[in-house]
Coordinates of C-alpha atoms and ligand atoms in Angstrom, one line a residue:
M1 CA 40.7 92.7 114.2
R2 CA 40.9 88.9 114.0
F3 CA 37.8 86.8 113.3
I4 CA 36.4 83.3 113.8
E5 CA 34.5 82.0 110.9
L6 CA 31.2 80.5 112.0
N7 CA 29.8 77.3 110.4
N8 CA 27.6 79.5 108.1
E9 CA 30.6 81.7 107.1
V10 CA 29.6 84.7 109.3
K11 CA 32.7 86.3 110.7
M12 CA 32.8 86.9 114.5
P13 CA 35.5 89.2 115.9
V14 CA 37.6 87.2 118.4
L15 CA 37.5 90.0 121.0
G16 CA 34.3 91.6 122.0
L17 CA 33.1 93.9 124.8
G18 CA 31.0 92.2 127.5
T19 CA 28.2 94.4 128.8
W20 CA 26.9 92.2 131.7
K21 CA 26.9 94.3 135.0
S22 CA 27.5 97.5 133.1
S23 CA 24.9 100.0 134.2
A24 CA 22.9 101.9 131.5
A25 CA 24.9 105.0 132.3
E26 CA 28.2 103.3 132.1
V27 CA 27.6 101.3 129.0
Y28 CA 26.7 104.2 126.8
G29 CA 30.2 105.8 127.3
A30 CA 31.8 102.3 127.1
I31 CA 30.3 101.6 123.7
R32 CA 31.2 105.0 122.3
W33 CA 34.8 104.6 123.5
A34 CA 35.1 101.1 122.4
L35 CA 34.0 101.9 118.9
K36 CA 36.6 104.7 118.7
L37 CA 39.3 102.3 119.9
G38 CA 38.4 99.7 117.2
Y39 CA 36.0 97.2 119.0
Q40 CA 33.6 95.6 116.6
H41 CA 31.9 93.0 118.7
F42 CA 29.4 93.8 121.4
D43 CA 28.0 91.1 123.7
C44 CA 24.5 92.0 125.0
A45 CA 21.5 90.3 126.5
S46 CA 18.0 91.4 127.4
I47 CA 18.5 90.4 131.1
Y48 CA 21.5 92.8 131.4
N49 CA 18.9 95.6 131.4
N50 CA 21.0 98.0 129.4
E51 CA 20.1 97.3 125.7
S52 CA 18.4 100.7 125.3
A53 CA 21.5 102.5 126.3
I54 CA 23.6 100.3 124.0
G55 CA 21.1 101.1 121.2
E56 CA 21.4 104.8 121.9
A57 CA 25.2 104.6 121.8
L58 CA 25.2 102.7 118.5
A59 CA 22.7 105.0 117.0
G60 CA 24.9 108.0 118.0
A61 CA 27.9 106.3 116.4
F62 CA 26.0 105.6 113.2
V63 CA 25.2 109.2 112.8
E64 CA 28.1 111.1 114.4
D65 CA 31.0 108.7 113.7
N66 CA 29.9 107.3 110.3
L67 CA 29.8 103.8 111.8
K68 CA 28.5 101.2 109.3
R69 CA 26.2 98.5 110.5
E70 CA 28.2 95.8 108.6
D71 CA 31.3 96.8 110.6
I72 CA 30.0 95.7 113.9
F73 CA 28.9 92.3 115.3
V74 CA 26.1 92.5 117.9
T75 CA 25.0 89.5 120.0
S76 CA 21.9 89.4 122.2
K77 CA 20.4 86.6 124.2
L78 CA 16.9 85.2 124.7
W79 CA 16.0 85.2 128.4
N80 CA 14.7 82.2 130.2
N81 CA 11.2 83.6 130.6
A82 CA 10.7 83.7 126.8
H83 CA 11.4 80.0 125.9
K84 CA 7.9 79.2 124.9
P85 CA 7.7 79.2 121.1
E86 CA 5.2 82.0 121.1
D87 CA 7.4 84.2 123.2
V88 CA 10.7 83.9 121.3
M89 CA 10.0 86.2 118.4
P90 CA 8.5 89.0 120.6
A91 CA 11.6 88.8 122.9
L92 CA 13.9 89.0 119.9
K93 CA 12.0 92.0 118.5
E94 CA 12.1 93.7 121.8
S95 CA 15.9 93.4 121.9
L96 CA 16.1 94.6 118.3
K97 CA 13.9 97.6 119.2
N98 CA 16.0 98.5 122.2
L99 CA 19.3 98.1 120.4
R100 CA 17.8 100.1 117.5
L101 CA 18.9 97.5 115.0
D102 CA 17.0 95.7 112.2
Y103 CA 19.1 92.5 112.6
L104 CA 21.4 90.8 115.1
D105 CA 24.6 89.2 114.2
L106 CA 24.1 86.5 116.7
Y107 CA 21.2 85.5 119.0
L108 CA 21.8 83.0 121.8
V109 CA 19.5 80.9 124.0
H110 CA 21.0 82.4 127.3
W111 CA 20.5 79.3 129.6
P112 CA 19.2 75.8 129.2
V113 CA 16.5 76.5 131.7
A114 CA 12.9 77.9 131.3
Q115 CA 11.0 80.2 133.6
R116 CA 7.4 81.5 133.8
K117 CA 6.9 84.6 131.6
E118 CA 6.2 86.7 134.7
A119 CA 9.3 85.5 136.5
I120 CA 12.2 87.5 135.3
M121 CA 14.4 86.1 138.0
P122 CA 13.0 82.9 139.7
L123 CA 12.1 83.4 143.4
E124 CA 10.2 80.2 144.0
A125 CA 9.9 76.6 142.6
E126 CA 6.8 77.5 140.5
D127 CA 8.8 80.1 138.6
M128 CA 10.8 77.4 136.9
L129 CA 9.3 75.4 134.0
S130 CA 10.6 72.0 133.3
L131 CA 12.4 71.3 130.0
A132 CA 9.9 68.5 129.5
D133 CA 7.1 71.1 129.3
V134 CA 9.2 73.7 127.4
P135 CA 11.7 71.6 125.4
L136 CA 14.8 73.5 124.2
E137 CA 14.4 72.2 120.7
E138 CA 11.0 73.9 120.5
T139 CA 12.5 77.2 121.5
W140 CA 15.2 76.5 119.0
G141 CA 12.7 75.9 116.2
V142 CA 11.7 79.6 116.5
M143 CA 15.4 80.7 116.7
E144 CA 15.8 78.8 113.4
E145 CA 12.8 80.7 112.0
A146 CA 14.4 84.0 113.0
Y147 CA 17.6 82.9 111.3
N148 CA 15.7 81.9 108.1
Q149 CA 13.9 85.3 108.1
G150 CA 17.2 87.1 108.3
L151 CA 16.4 88.8 111.6
V152 CA 19.6 87.2 113.0
K153 CA 22.8 86.3 111.0
A154 CA 23.7 83.4 113.3
I155 CA 22.1 81.5 116.2
G156 CA 23.6 79.8 119.1
V157 CA 23.4 78.7 122.7
S158 CA 25.0 79.6 126.0
N159 CA 25.8 77.6 129.1
F160 CA 25.3 74.3 127.2
G161 CA 27.7 71.5 128.2
K162 CA 28.9 68.7 126.1
K163 CA 26.3 66.2 127.0
R164 CA 23.4 68.6 126.5
L165 CA 24.9 69.7 123.1
E166 CA 25.3 66.1 122.0
G167 CA 21.6 65.4 122.6
F168 CA 20.6 68.7 121.1
L169 CA 22.5 68.3 117.8
D170 CA 20.5 65.1 117.2
K171 CA 17.2 66.9 117.5
V172 CA 17.7 70.2 115.6
E173 CA 17.7 71.1 112.0
I174 CA 20.3 73.9 112.1
N175 CA 23.2 73.3 114.4
P176 CA 24.1 76.1 116.8
M177 CA 26.9 78.3 115.4
V178 CA 28.2 79.3 118.8
D179 CA 28.2 78.1 122.4
Q180 CA 29.0 80.9 124.9
V181 CA 30.3 79.5 128.2
E182 CA 32.5 80.4 131.1
C183 CA 36.1 79.7 130.2
H184 CA 39.5 80.8 131.5
P185 CA 42.6 79.1 132.8
Y186 CA 41.0 78.1 136.1
F187 CA 38.1 76.5 134.1
P188 CA 39.4 75.6 130.6
Q189 CA 36.5 73.3 129.5
D190 CA 38.9 71.2 127.4
E191 CA 36.4 68.5 126.6
L192 CA 33.6 70.9 125.6
V193 CA 36.0 73.0 123.5
D194 CA 37.2 69.9 121.8
F195 CA 33.7 68.7 121.1
C196 CA 32.7 72.1 119.7
R197 CA 35.7 72.2 117.5
K198 CA 34.8 68.8 116.0
N199 CA 31.3 69.9 115.4
M200 CA 32.1 73.3 114.0
I201 CA 30.6 75.2 116.9
A202 CA 32.6 78.3 117.8
V203 CA 33.1 78.9 121.5
T204 CA 32.9 82.3 123.1
A205 CA 34.5 82.5 126.6
Y206 CA 32.6 84.6 129.1
A207 CA 34.3 85.7 132.4
P208 CA 37.7 85.4 130.7
L209 CA 39.2 87.6 133.4
G210 CA 37.3 86.1 136.3
S211 CA 34.0 87.9 136.4
G212 CA 35.0 90.7 138.8
S213 CA 37.4 88.6 140.9
S214 CA 41.0 89.5 140.6
V215 CA 42.3 86.1 141.7
M216 CA 43.4 84.9 138.3
M217 CA 45.1 88.3 137.6
E218 CA 46.9 87.9 140.9
D219 CA 48.0 84.3 140.2
E220 CA 51.8 84.2 140.4
A221 CA 52.1 82.1 137.2
V222 CA 49.9 84.6 135.2
K223 CA 52.0 87.5 136.6
K224 CA 55.2 85.8 135.7
I225 CA 54.1 85.2 132.1
A226 CA 52.8 88.8 131.9
K227 CA 56.2 90.0 133.0
K228 CA 58.1 87.8 130.5
N229 CA 56.0 89.1 127.6
N230 CA 56.0 92.6 128.9
V231 CA 52.2 92.7 129.0
T232 CA 49.5 92.8 131.7
P233 CA 48.0 89.8 133.5
A234 CA 44.6 90.6 131.9
Q235 CA 46.2 90.5 128.4
V236 CA 47.8 87.1 129.2
L237 CA 44.4 85.7 130.2
L238 CA 42.7 87.0 127.0
A239 CA 45.5 86.0 124.7
W240 CA 45.3 82.5 126.2
G241 CA 41.7 82.2 125.1
I242 CA 42.3 83.7 121.7
E243 CA 45.3 81.4 121.1
R244 CA 43.0 78.4 121.8
G245 CA 40.7 79.6 119.0
L246 CA 38.0 81.1 121.3
A247 CA 36.3 84.5 121.2
V248 CA 36.7 86.4 124.5
I249 CA 34.3 89.1 125.7
P250 CA 35.8 90.9 128.7
K251 CA 33.7 93.5 130.4
A252 CA 35.2 97.0 130.7
T253 CA 33.7 100.5 131.1
E254 CA 36.8 102.6 131.5
E255 CA 38.9 103.7 128.6
A256 CA 42.1 102.4 130.0
H257 CA 40.7 98.9 130.5
L258 CA 39.0 98.9 127.1
Q259 CA 42.4 99.8 125.6
E260 CA 44.3 97.2 127.7
N261 CA 41.9 94.4 126.7
L262 CA 41.9 95.3 123.0
A263 CA 45.7 95.2 122.9
A264 CA 45.5 91.5 123.9
L265 CA 45.0 90.9 120.2
N266 CA 48.7 91.7 119.7
V267 CA 50.0 89.4 122.4
E268 CA 51.7 86.2 121.3
L269 CA 52.1 83.6 123.9
D270 CA 54.6 80.8 123.2
E271 CA 53.9 77.1 123.7
E272 CA 55.5 77.0 127.1
D273 CA 53.3 79.9 128.3
M274 CA 50.2 78.2 126.9
K275 CA 51.1 75.0 128.6
E276 CA 51.7 76.6 132.0
L277 CA 48.4 78.5 131.8
S278 CA 46.5 75.4 130.9
G279 CA 48.1 73.8 133.9
L280 CA 46.3 76.2 136.2
N281 CA 43.0 74.4 135.7
K282 CA 41.2 74.2 139.1
N283 CA 37.9 73.1 137.5
E284 CA 36.5 76.1 139.2
R285 CA 33.7 78.3 137.9
F286 CA 33.2 81.9 139.0
L287 CA 29.5 81.8 138.0
S288 CA 27.2 79.2 139.5
A289 CA 23.7 78.6 138.2
D290 CA 22.4 78.3 141.8
V291 CA 19.7 80.8 141.3
F292 CA 18.0 78.4 138.9
R293 CA 18.4 75.3 141.1
I294 CA 14.9 75.3 142.4
G295 CA 11.7 73.4 141.5
D296 CA 12.3 71.0 138.6
Y297 CA 16.0 72.0 138.4
Q298 CA 16.9 70.8 141.9
G299 CA 19.7 68.2 141.7
I300 CA 20.0 68.6 138.0
D301 CA 23.4 69.5 136.4
I302 CA 22.4 72.6 134.5
F303 CA 25.8 72.8 132.9
A304 CA 25.8 69.1 131.8
Ligands
LIG401 C1 22.6 86.1 134.4 C2 23.5 86.4 133.3 C3 24.7 85.6 133.3 C4 25.8 86.1 132.3 O1 25.4 86.1 131.0

């Protein structure tokens, strides 16, 4: 495995298993297979609604496969309805309980938006709470407490753009160690990646294969580079992210896909391949944040 060293010297494996949209039934088998294949990094979140099944799979592997806690890197994320300072610690503890762990390797603020506690997904304007009422730095203050208490080995954010990060760094005591954002050749986020590099914030790329869309894998340029290197289009897309110094967390549930994605660690793209892939930029996201664009968040650039 290859690692990215975070700004507090914690080592994050560059390739992890994404678990968003994996059902509880699917994710149990996926985690057990992934561990056998050599995956060490698991990207989870309370909103994915499958942390209990992941916890069961990890617990099984600790007992049956002699897995050691220190050999895996587990991320979870604070959901938007638990941003109020008094709700952060209980939400973290709930994830720890479901994952059956006594610490997380990384805990992220999932989105820079806040919702009412009762509103798991926002349905109406009143479900969204403005950031003036629930400031991100106050949420972060409790993330810092969790870090200082050793409940999490690293803390970070997700879906924070450059402008938001710039303002945030001025206000917080402990800088985020990671920003997890959508990133792939169609949406390379050069400016943000560059800013994070300069500020020692590691970037994890979600949706590195296109979040369920096959359009990037069917891109003629990607297919050509795959053929030239005798690898698959998915491996090209993942290797592109890794070569840029990012961590990538593709979702997979089937053994063949888990294996294919992991083997991207052995793919070496040359400068010409990298350049051609970077040239595919369409400034196009697969994931919009439209569901949150109601109430106070109407007309706001959530990804700023
Ligand atoms: C709603 C969850 C988005 C991916 O983490």
